Structures are given as C-alpha cells and as structure tokens.
Amino acid sequence: ETAVFQTPNYHVTQVGNEVSFNCKQTLGHDTMYWYKQDSKKLLKIMFSYNNKQLIVNETVPRRFSPQSSDKAHLNLRIKSVEPEDSAVYLCASSLGTGVYEQYFGPGTRLTVL
Amino acid sequence: GDSVIQMQGQVTLSENDFLFINCTYSTTGYPTLFWYVQYSGEGPQLLLQVTTANNKGSSRGFEATYDKGTTSFHLQKTSVQEIDSAVYYCAMSNYAQGLTFGLGTRVSVFP
C-alpha cells in the first residue's frame, strides 16, 4: 500500500524552465528525503529534512531547493533546468534518521529537452 | 567520505540458481547496513537490514551476512525465482546523511 505519494509521475520541459515536484507521506514520519536516480540506476541523496533541519549533499547544484510546509510534505524545486537534470527523482521518508527504514515513493521522471 | 562499492552490475540466472551479491563499505562512523530491492516502475523498498550488532538478517528467502573485519556485506538466496528479477542495492546509513547506495545489481531470472 502506497504511503509516500509523488506528483507528477512524468514531466517534460525545456532547458531553462522552472519545475516543481510534490511529495507527501502519510506515515507520520519525521524525516523526509529527496534522491536522484540517473539513467544507469545510480541513486544519490540530494537532501534530508528532519525537524526543520535541512542537510544538503554538497554536490547538489544551487538551482535545486527543497520546500517544506510541514513534516508530511517535502517538495523539490528546480529553478532553471539543465539537460543533466533528466532523471527520476525519488522522495522517501523515515521515522527518524540513521537506523530507520526508508519508505520510497514511485518517483517523478523528468525529461529536459 | 562514506562510500559503498557494489561490483556486480548485472547477474543473469535460471530459476533455482544460487544468487550472491557482495558489497564493501567505507566510513568513519558506525553505520547501519541495508539491502533494498527495486522492481520495475517502483521506488526501492527495504529487503533486509543488517545492524553491526547482529551479523545476519533474513527475509523472503534472502539472507544477508556482514563481516566487520573486511567491512563487507553480502546478499544471498539459495534458489531464485522469476519474481526475484529486480535491481538490488546495498546501502549504508550514517545518521542524518541519508542512505549511501551502491551502484545496484540488476538480477534477471529466467524460467
């Protein structure tokens, strides 16, 4: 049963546009994450957000920014997309940090033309 | 920094074959180790968690072992089935940093 919801499923856009992806979890978890999965299936952490504390992977370009209204929502905005941003973006949540299982959403596939 | 190395990119098996995937990790902290599985069109889901306190874990016929001396952990299944076809990731968690994933192993099982 899905408990981490992502919208949209797919998004196609052109270089330079701004996009925003939504993520909502209904598990009552305190921590949420965004991961990027490239065409070779490589998964990399982008952000983690716990109790209003944001931890950013230092390799993430500044055009990416997470946005949270409450602990159940963590959206991802990309200010001016580049071709290398084409990937699947996966949202996840966990009860806390460290040893806890992470629950993933189905992902949003972004294609930048 | 933290790293997880998963060497096997693709494994092709027949039903009832033995599956073995190996990962090694490097960290300065006290990590928790995981195996996640991703089926086509879905996000990854937890298959097994192996804490450093317990050397083994098992689920759905899969078994994970951990060797602190060689900082390696393995996933195995004695007899795979076609439904086990998926991408398997080893992963490491170090507190608030999120998961560090290996490159993933695509397992294809044919009848």
GROMACS .gro file of N, CA and C in nm, chain B residues 13-58:
model
  138
  126LEU      N    1   2.047  -1.535  -1.423
  126LEU     CA    2   2.034  -1.666  -1.361
  126LEU      C    3   1.914  -1.741  -1.417
  127SER      N    4   1.914  -1.871  -1.395
  127SER     CA    5   1.796  -1.953  -1.421
  127SER      C    6   1.726  -1.980  -1.288
  128GLU      N    7   1.598  -2.013  -1.296
  128GLU     CA    8   1.524  -2.043  -1.173
  128GLU      C    9   1.594  -2.154  -1.095
  129ASN      N   10   1.592  -2.141  -0.964
  129ASN     CA   11   1.654  -2.235  -0.870
  129ASN      C   12   1.805  -2.220  -0.860
  130ASP      N   13   1.863  -2.124  -0.933
  130ASP     CA   14   2.006  -2.096  -0.917
  130ASP      C   15   2.031  -2.024  -0.785
  131PHE      N   16   2.159  -2.020  -0.747
  131PHE     CA   17   2.204  -1.952  -0.626
  131PHE      C   18   2.244  -1.808  -0.660
  132LEU      N   19   2.197  -1.713  -0.579
  132LEU     CA   20   2.230  -1.572  -0.600
  132LEU      C   21   2.323  -1.524  -0.488
  133PHE      N   22   2.427  -1.453  -0.528
  133PHE     CA   23   2.520  -1.396  -0.431
  133PHE      C   24   2.564  -1.260  -0.480
  134ILE      N   25   2.544  -1.158  -0.398
  134ILE     CA   26   2.587  -1.021  -0.431
  134ILE      C   27   2.671  -0.970  -0.314
  135ASN      N   28   2.783  -0.909  -0.348
  135ASN     CA   29   2.876  -0.865  -0.246
  135ASN      C   30   2.894  -0.713  -0.250
  136CYS      N   31   2.903  -0.654  -0.132
  136CYS     CA   32   2.932  -0.510  -0.122
  136CYS      C   33   3.038  -0.487  -0.015
  137THR      N   34   3.115  -0.382  -0.034
  137THR     CA   35   3.207  -0.337   0.071
  137THR      C   36   3.176  -0.191   0.102
  138TYR      N   37   3.209  -0.147   0.220
  138TYR     CA   38   3.179  -0.010   0.258
  138TYR      C   39   3.299   0.054   0.327
  139SER      N   40   3.295   0.187   0.328
  139SER     CA   41   3.399   0.264   0.395
  139SER      C   42   3.333   0.382   0.464
  140THR      N   43   3.360   0.396   0.593
  140THR     CA   44   3.306   0.508   0.669
  140THR      C   45   3.387   0.527   0.795
  141THR      N   46   3.379   0.645   0.852
  141THR     CA   47   3.447   0.670   0.979
  141THR      C   48   3.353   0.650   1.097
  142GLY      N   49   3.222   0.632   1.068
  142GLY     CA   50   3.125   0.622   1.176
  142GLY      C   51   3.084   0.480   1.206
  143TYR      N   52   2.963   0.465   1.260
  143TYR     CA   53   2.908   0.335   1.295
  143TYR      C   54   2.781   0.315   1.213
  144PRO      N   55   2.796   0.259   1.095
  144PRO     CA   56   2.683   0.256   1.001
  144PRO      C   57   2.583   0.146   1.029
  145THR      N   58   2.464   0.166   0.975
  145THR     CA   59   2.367   0.058   0.963
  145THR      C   60   2.362   0.021   0.816
  146LEU      N   61   2.359  -0.108   0.788
  146LEU     CA   62   2.368  -0.158   0.651
  146LEU      C   63   2.233  -0.215   0.607
  147PHE      N   64   2.201  -0.193   0.481
  147PHE     CA   65   2.072  -0.235   0.429
  147PHE      C   66   2.087  -0.300   0.292
  148TRP      N   67   1.986  -0.379   0.258
  148TRP     CA   68   1.964  -0.422   0.120
  148TRP      C   69   1.826  -0.374   0.080
  149TYR      N   70   1.820  -0.300  -0.031
  149TYR     CA   71   1.694  -0.254  -0.089
  149TYR      C   72   1.675  -0.322  -0.224
  150VAL      N   73   1.548  -0.341  -0.261
  150VAL     CA   74   1.516  -0.400  -0.391
  150VAL      C   75   1.422  -0.305  -0.465
  151GLN      N   76   1.445  -0.289  -0.593
  151GLN     CA   77   1.361  -0.202  -0.675
  151GLN      C   78   1.306  -0.281  -0.793
  152TYR      N   79   1.175  -0.296  -0.794
  152TYR     CA   80   1.107  -0.359  -0.906
  152TYR      C   81   1.074  -0.252  -1.012
  153SER      N   82   1.057  -0.296  -1.133
  153SER     CA   83   1.036  -0.205  -1.245
  153SER      C   84   0.918  -0.112  -1.219
  154GLY      N   85   0.940   0.019  -1.234
  154GLY     CA   86   0.832   0.116  -1.220
  154GLY      C   87   0.801   0.156  -1.078
  155GLU      N   88   0.877   0.106  -0.982
  155GLU     CA   89   0.851   0.137  -0.842
  155GLU      C   90   0.973   0.201  -0.777
  156GLY      N   91   0.952   0.257  -0.658
  156GLY     CA   92   1.065   0.303  -0.580
  156GLY      C   93   1.129   0.187  -0.507
  157PRO      N   94   1.251   0.204  -0.458
  157PRO     CA   95   1.315   0.097  -0.380
  157PRO      C   96   1.236   0.066  -0.254
  158GLN      N   97   1.246  -0.058  -0.209
  158GLN     CA   98   1.184  -0.098  -0.083
  158GLN      C   99   1.283  -0.181  -0.004
  159LEU      N  100   1.270  -0.174   0.126
  159LEU     CA  101   1.363  -0.244   0.212
  159LEU      C  102   1.347  -0.395   0.199
  160LEU      N  103   1.458  -0.463   0.178
  160LEU     CA  104   1.459  -0.609   0.177
  160LEU      C  105   1.513  -0.662   0.310
  161LEU      N  106   1.627  -0.608   0.351
  161LEU     CA  107   1.689  -0.653   0.475
  161LEU      C  108   1.767  -0.540   0.539
  162GLN      N  109   1.769  -0.543   0.672
  162GLN     CA  110   1.855  -0.451   0.745
  162GLN      C  111   1.952  -0.535   0.827
  163VAL      N  112   2.077  -0.499   0.823
  163VAL     CA  113   2.180  -0.572   0.898
  163VAL      C  114   2.253  -0.471   0.984
  164THR      N  115   2.229  -0.472   1.112
  164THR     CA  116   2.299  -0.380   1.200
  164THR      C  117   2.434  -0.439   1.235
  165THR      N  118   2.522  -0.356   1.279
  165THR     CA  119   2.657  -0.405   1.313
  165THR      C  120   2.654  -0.494   1.436
  166ALA      N  121   2.547  -0.485   1.514
  166ALA     CA  122   2.538  -0.569   1.634
  166ALA      C  123   2.500  -0.712   1.598
  167ASN      N  124   2.419  -0.728   1.496
  167ASN     CA  125   2.378  -0.861   1.450
  167ASN      C  126   2.444  -0.887   1.317
  168ASN      N  127   2.502  -1.000   1.302
  168ASN     CA  128   2.576  -1.025   1.179
  168ASN      C  129   2.491  -1.078   1.065
  169LYS      N  130   2.366  -1.115   1.094
  169LYS     CA  131   2.283  -1.173   0.988
  169LYS      C  132   2.144  -1.114   0.990
  170GLY      N  133   2.078  -1.123   0.876
  170GLY     CA  134   1.937  -1.091   0.866
  170GLY      C  135   1.877  -1.179   0.758
  171SER      N  136   1.747  -1.200   0.761
  171SER     CA  137   1.685  -1.281   0.656
  171SER      C  138   1.542  -1.235   0.634
   0.00000   0.00000   0.00000
